CSV table of C-alpha atoms in Angstrom, one decimal:
chain,number,residue,atom,x,y,z
A,1,MET,CA,0.0,0.0,0.0
A,2,ILE,CA,1.6,3.3,-1.2
A,3,GLY,CA,2.6,5.5,1.7
A,4,GLN,CA,1.9,2.9,4.4
A,5,GLU,CA,4.7,0.4,3.9
A,6,LEU,CA,5.6,0.5,7.6
A,7,LEU,CA,2.2,-0.7,8.8
A,8,SER,CA,1.8,-3.1,5.8
A,9,ASN,CA,5.2,-4.7,6.7
A,10,LYS,CA,4.2,-4.9,10.4
A,11,ILE,CA,0.9,-6.7,9.6
A,12,CYS,CA,2.9,-9.3,7.6
A,13,GLN,CA,4.9,-10.2,10.7
A,14,TYR,CA,1.9,-11.5,12.6
A,15,THR,CA,0.0,-14.8,12.6
A,16,LEU,CA,-3.4,-15.5,14.0
A,17,ASP,CA,-1.8,-16.5,17.3
A,18,THR,CA,0.4,-13.5,17.7
A,19,PHE,CA,-1.8,-10.7,16.3
A,20,PRO,CA,-3.0,-8.2,19.0
A,21,ARG,CA,-6.6,-8.8,20.1
A,22,SER,CA,-7.5,-5.1,20.1
A,23,ILE,CA,-5.9,-2.1,18.2
A,24,ILE,CA,-6.8,1.4,17.4
A,25,LEU,CA,-5.9,2.4,13.8
A,26,LEU,CA,-5.3,6.2,13.9
A,27,GLY,CA,-5.4,8.1,10.7
A,28,ASP,CA,-7.3,10.9,8.9
A,29,THR,CA,-10.2,10.3,6.6
A,30,GLY,CA,-9.1,8.7,3.4
A,31,SER,CA,-5.8,7.6,4.7
A,32,GLY,CA,-6.4,3.9,4.0
A,33,ARG,CA,-7.5,2.6,7.4
A,34,HIS,CA,-10.1,0.3,5.9
A,35,THR,CA,-7.7,-1.0,3.3
A,36,LEU,CA,-5.3,-1.9,6.1
A,37,CYS,CA,-8.2,-3.7,7.9
A,38,ASN,CA,-8.7,-5.7,4.7
A,39,ASP,CA,-5.0,-6.6,4.8
A,40,ILE,CA,-5.3,-7.7,8.4
A,41,ALA,CA,-8.2,-10.0,7.6
A,42,ASP,CA,-6.4,-11.4,4.6
A,43,ARG,CA,-3.2,-12.0,6.7
A,44,LEU,CA,-5.1,-13.7,9.5
A,45,LYS,CA,-7.3,-15.5,7.0
A,46,ILE,CA,-10.5,-14.6,8.9
A,47,GLU,CA,-13.8,-12.9,8.0
A,48,LYS,CA,-14.2,-9.2,8.9
A,49,VAL,CA,-17.4,-7.7,10.3
A,50,ILE,CA,-17.9,-4.0,9.9
A,51,ILE,CA,-20.0,-2.7,12.8
A,52,ASP,CA,-21.9,0.3,11.5
A,53,SER,CA,-25.0,0.1,13.7
A,54,PRO,CA,-25.6,0.3,17.5
A,55,ILE,CA,-24.6,-2.8,19.4
A,56,SER,CA,-25.8,-4.2,22.7
A,57,TYR,CA,-24.3,-6.3,25.5
A,58,ASP,CA,-26.2,-9.2,24.0
A,59,ASN,CA,-24.3,-8.7,20.7
A,60,ILE,CA,-21.0,-8.8,22.7
A,61,GLU,CA,-22.0,-12.1,24.2
A,62,GLU,CA,-22.8,-13.5,20.8
A,63,PHE,CA,-19.4,-12.3,19.4
A,64,THR,CA,-17.4,-13.8,22.2
A,65,THR,CA,-19.1,-17.2,21.9
A,66,ARG,CA,-18.7,-17.7,18.1
A,67,PRO,CA,-16.8,-20.9,17.3
A,68,THR,CA,-14.6,-19.3,14.6
A,69,PRO,CA,-12.5,-16.1,14.7
A,70,TYR,CA,-13.7,-12.8,13.3
A,71,LEU,CA,-12.2,-9.3,12.8
A,72,TYR,CA,-14.6,-6.7,14.2
A,73,ILE,CA,-14.2,-3.2,12.8
A,74,PHE,CA,-15.7,-0.1,14.6
A,75,ASN,CA,-15.6,3.5,13.3
A,76,ALA,CA,-15.0,6.0,16.0
A,77,ASP,CA,-16.8,8.7,14.0
A,78,VAL,CA,-20.2,7.1,14.8
A,79,LEU,CA,-19.6,5.9,18.3
A,80,SER,CA,-21.5,7.7,21.1
A,81,ILE,CA,-20.2,7.6,24.7
A,82,LYS,CA,-22.9,4.9,25.4
A,83,GLN,CA,-21.7,2.8,22.5
A,84,GLN,CA,-18.1,3.2,23.6
A,85,ASN,CA,-19.0,1.8,27.0
A,86,VAL,CA,-20.6,-1.2,25.3
A,87,ILE,CA,-17.3,-1.7,23.4
A,88,LEU,CA,-15.4,-1.3,26.6
A,89,LYS,CA,-17.3,-4.3,27.9
A,90,PHE,CA,-16.3,-6.1,24.8
A,91,LEU,CA,-12.6,-5.3,25.5
A,92,GLU,CA,-12.9,-6.5,29.1
A,93,GLU,CA,-14.2,-9.9,28.1
A,94,PRO,CA,-11.8,-12.8,27.3
A,95,LEU,CA,-11.5,-12.2,23.5
A,96,ASN,CA,-11.7,-15.8,22.3
A,97,ASN,CA,-12.0,-15.8,18.5
A,98,CYS,CA,-12.4,-12.0,18.5
A,99,TYR,CA,-10.0,-9.4,17.0
A,100,ILE,CA,-11.0,-5.8,17.3
A,101,VAL,CA,-10.0,-2.8,15.2
A,102,ILE,CA,-11.3,0.7,16.0
A,103,VAL,CA,-10.6,3.1,13.1
A,104,CYS,CA,-10.2,6.6,14.5
A,105,ARG,CA,-9.2,10.1,13.2
A,106,VAL,CA,-8.0,11.6,16.5
A,107,LYS,CA,-7.5,10.0,20.0
A,108,GLN,CA,-9.9,12.6,21.5
A,109,GLN,CA,-12.8,10.7,19.9
A,110,LEU,CA,-12.3,7.8,22.3
A,111,LEU,CA,-12.6,7.3,26.0
A,112,ASP,CA,-9.3,6.9,27.9
A,113,THR,CA,-10.4,3.5,29.2
A,114,ILE,CA,-10.6,2.3,25.6
A,115,LEU,CA,-7.3,3.9,24.6
A,116,ASN,CA,-5.6,2.1,27.6
A,117,ARG,CA,-6.9,-1.3,26.5
A,118,CYS,CA,-5.8,-1.2,22.8
A,119,GLN,CA,-2.5,-1.0,20.9
A,120,LEU,CA,-2.3,2.3,19.0
A,121,TRP,CA,-1.2,2.0,15.4
A,122,THR,CA,-0.7,5.3,13.6
A,123,LEU,CA,-0.8,5.6,9.8
A,124,SER,CA,2.2,7.5,8.3
A,125,LYS,CA,1.7,11.0,7.1
A,126,TYR,CA,1.4,11.3,3.3
A,127,GLU,CA,4.0,13.6,1.8
A,128,LYS,CA,3.0,15.9,-1.1
A,129,ASP,CA,5.0,13.9,-3.7
A,130,THR,CA,3.4,10.7,-2.5
A,131,LEU,CA,-0.1,12.2,-3.0
A,132,THR,CA,0.9,13.5,-6.4
A,133,ARG,CA,2.0,10.0,-7.4
A,134,ILE,CA,-1.3,8.6,-6.3
A,135,VAL,CA,-3.5,11.4,-7.8
A,136,PRO,CA,-1.3,12.9,-10.6
A,137,GLU,CA,-4.0,15.2,-11.8
A,138,ALA,CA,-4.4,17.0,-8.5
A,139,THR,CA,-4.2,20.8,-8.5
A,140,GLU,CA,-2.1,22.9,-6.1
A,141,LEU,CA,-5.3,24.1,-4.4
A,142,GLN,CA,-6.5,20.6,-3.8
A,143,LEU,CA,-3.0,19.5,-2.6
A,144,SER,CA,-3.0,22.4,-0.1
A,145,LEU,CA,-6.1,21.1,1.5
A,146,ALA,CA,-5.7,17.3,1.3
A,147,SER,CA,-3.6,15.3,3.7
A,148,THR,CA,-4.7,11.8,2.4
A,149,PRO,CA,-5.3,10.2,-1.0
A,150,GLY,CA,-9.0,9.7,-0.1
A,151,GLN,CA,-9.4,13.4,0.6
A,152,LEU,CA,-7.7,14.3,-2.6
A,153,ILE,CA,-10.0,12.1,-4.6
A,154,SER,CA,-13.0,13.6,-2.8
A,155,LEU,CA,-11.8,17.1,-3.6
A,156,SER,CA,-11.5,16.2,-7.3
A,157,THR,CA,-15.3,15.9,-7.4
A,158,ILE,CA,-15.8,19.5,-6.3
A,159,LYS,CA,-15.8,22.3,-8.8
A,160,GLU,CA,-12.6,24.5,-8.6
A,161,GLU,CA,-14.7,27.6,-8.5
A,162,ASP,CA,-16.5,26.3,-5.4
A,163,LEU,CA,-13.2,25.7,-3.7
A,164,TYR,CA,-12.1,29.2,-4.5
A,165,TYR,CA,-15.4,30.6,-3.2
A,166,MET,CA,-14.8,28.8,0.2
A,167,LYS,CA,-11.3,30.1,0.3
A,168,ASP,CA,-12.3,33.7,-0.3
A,169,LEU,CA,-15.2,33.4,2.2
A,170,ALA,CA,-12.8,32.2,4.9
A,171,SER,CA,-10.5,35.3,4.2
A,172,LYS,CA,-13.5,37.6,4.3
A,173,ILE,CA,-14.9,36.2,7.6
A,174,LEU,CA,-11.5,36.5,9.3
A,175,SER,CA,-10.8,40.0,8.0
A,176,SER,CA,-14.2,41.7,8.4
A,177,ILE,CA,-16.5,39.8,10.8
A,178,SER,CA,-16.2,42.6,13.4
A,179,LYS,CA,-17.9,45.0,10.9
A,180,ALA,CA,-20.7,42.6,9.9
A,181,THR,CA,-24.2,42.7,11.4
A,182,VAL,CA,-25.4,39.8,13.6
A,183,SER,CA,-28.1,38.8,11.1
A,184,ASN,CA,-25.5,38.6,8.3
A,185,ILE,CA,-23.1,36.6,10.5
A,186,LEU,CA,-25.8,34.1,11.4
A,187,SER,CA,-26.8,33.7,7.7
A,188,VAL,CA,-23.3,32.3,6.9
A,189,PRO,CA,-23.9,28.8,8.4
A,190,ASP,CA,-26.9,28.3,6.2
A,191,ARG,CA,-24.5,28.1,3.2
A,192,PHE,CA,-23.1,24.8,4.2
A,193,TYR,CA,-24.1,21.2,4.7
A,194,TYR,CA,-22.9,19.4,7.9
A,195,GLY,CA,-23.8,15.8,7.1
A,196,PRO,CA,-24.9,14.3,3.8
A,197,GLU,CA,-24.3,16.5,0.8
A,198,GLU,CA,-27.0,19.0,0.0
A,199,SER,CA,-27.6,20.6,-3.4
A,200,GLY,CA,-26.7,24.2,-3.6
A,201,LYS,CA,-24.6,24.2,-0.4
A,202,TYR,CA,-20.9,23.9,0.3
A,203,SER,CA,-19.1,21.3,2.5
A,204,PHE,CA,-18.5,22.7,6.0
A,205,ASP,CA,-15.7,20.3,6.6
A,206,ILE,CA,-13.8,21.6,3.5
A,207,PHE,CA,-14.5,25.2,4.4
A,208,LEU,CA,-13.3,24.7,7.9
A,209,LYS,CA,-9.9,23.6,6.5
A,210,PHE,CA,-9.7,26.8,4.6
A,211,LEU,CA,-10.6,28.7,7.7
A,212,LEU,CA,-7.9,27.0,9.8
A,213,GLN,CA,-5.4,27.4,7.0
A,214,THR,CA,-6.1,31.1,6.6
A,215,SER,CA,-6.1,31.9,10.3
A,216,PHE,CA,-2.7,30.1,10.7
A,217,ARG,CA,-1.3,32.1,7.8
A,218,ASN,CA,-2.5,35.3,9.4
A,219,VAL,CA,-0.6,34.5,12.6
A,220,VAL,CA,2.6,33.9,10.6
A,221,GLU,CA,2.3,37.0,8.6
A,222,ALA,CA,0.9,39.5,11.2
A,223,VAL,CA,2.3,38.1,14.5
A,224,ASN,CA,-0.2,39.9,16.8
A,225,SER,CA,-2.4,38.8,19.6
A,226,THR,CA,-5.7,39.3,17.7
A,227,CYS,CA,-4.6,36.9,14.9
A,228,TYR,CA,-3.3,34.4,17.5
A,229,ASN,CA,-6.5,34.5,19.4
A,230,THR,CA,-8.5,34.0,16.2
A,231,TYR,CA,-6.3,31.0,15.3
A,232,MET,CA,-6.9,29.5,18.7
A,233,LEU,CA,-10.6,29.9,18.4
A,234,THR,CA,-10.6,28.3,14.9
A,235,GLU,CA,-8.4,25.4,16.1
A,236,GLU,CA,-10.8,24.9,19.0
A,237,LEU,CA,-13.7,24.8,16.5
A,238,PHE,CA,-11.9,22.3,14.4
A,239,ASN,CA,-11.1,20.0,17.3
A,240,LYS,CA,-14.6,20.0,18.6
A,241,THR,CA,-16.0,18.8,15.3
A,242,PHE,CA,-14.5,15.4,16.1
A,243,ILE,CA,-16.8,14.9,19.1
A,244,PRO,CA,-19.3,12.2,18.3
A,245,ASN,CA,-22.8,13.4,17.4
A,246,ILE,CA,-21.8,17.1,17.9
A,247,ASN,CA,-24.0,19.7,16.2
A,248,LYS,CA,-21.5,21.3,13.8
A,249,LYS,CA,-23.8,24.1,12.7
A,250,GLN,CA,-24.4,25.2,16.2
A,251,LEU,CA,-20.6,25.1,16.9
A,252,PHE,CA,-20.0,27.2,13.9
A,253,GLU,CA,-22.6,29.8,14.9
A,254,ASN,CA,-21.1,30.0,18.4
A,255,TYR,CA,-17.7,30.4,16.8
A,256,LEU,CA,-18.8,33.3,14.6
A,257,MET,CA,-20.4,35.1,17.5
A,258,LYS,CA,-17.2,34.7,19.6
A,259,MET,CA,-15.3,36.1,16.6
A,260,LYS,CA,-17.7,39.1,16.4
A,261,GLY,CA,-17.2,39.8,20.1
A,262,GLN,CA,-13.5,39.5,19.8
A,263,GLY,CA,-13.5,42.1,17.1
């Protein structure tokens, strides 16, 4: 797997008897986490089960009593605290015939009790030249936003003018929000979708990258306390979007009002 040779080689060193019973696979969206899960299942010669719906303690009992081994894959993006506590019960049971992989973007998505019971495997960072090798038609603007091949491929489906619109909007917000009216400020979040794609709206997740990128550049270029405070607020917004089931639109509205007050 291009860019993840270290983990690929690590997987090849294990057998069914020596493979860790529970791991966290840490990497950004589109980094190849699920591809590596496929490699694990192939290496161990077992079936994989992707858990994409809520599970109960009864499910855990069923998993742990199956006569043949399975690889169970959980996605931290959709795990509530309640669901994590169910998985914690899973981790506390003798894991006969059970191998668990939790794919995760940032460690803050998971309870400390889960982190302490799993091995942490981190995907390597993709360098720009590696991304260009994987997606040779990528533009400089796309490369400035993407940190993984999957993100780059996703960005290639978005019109270039839409990307430039979001980039310009991020700059305008950071430079002139203090002069805008409250009604104008609160109309901005309506321009984005925060879950499934909506026609006529822009991706909030992509816009947030522009916002973070621009606020950081302002700190580097201006080196003043206002720009630094703005960057810290923007970084806080970015980090909070990883909290399971968080209302991103409400977070963004609160952020904009804090920015208005700061100005």
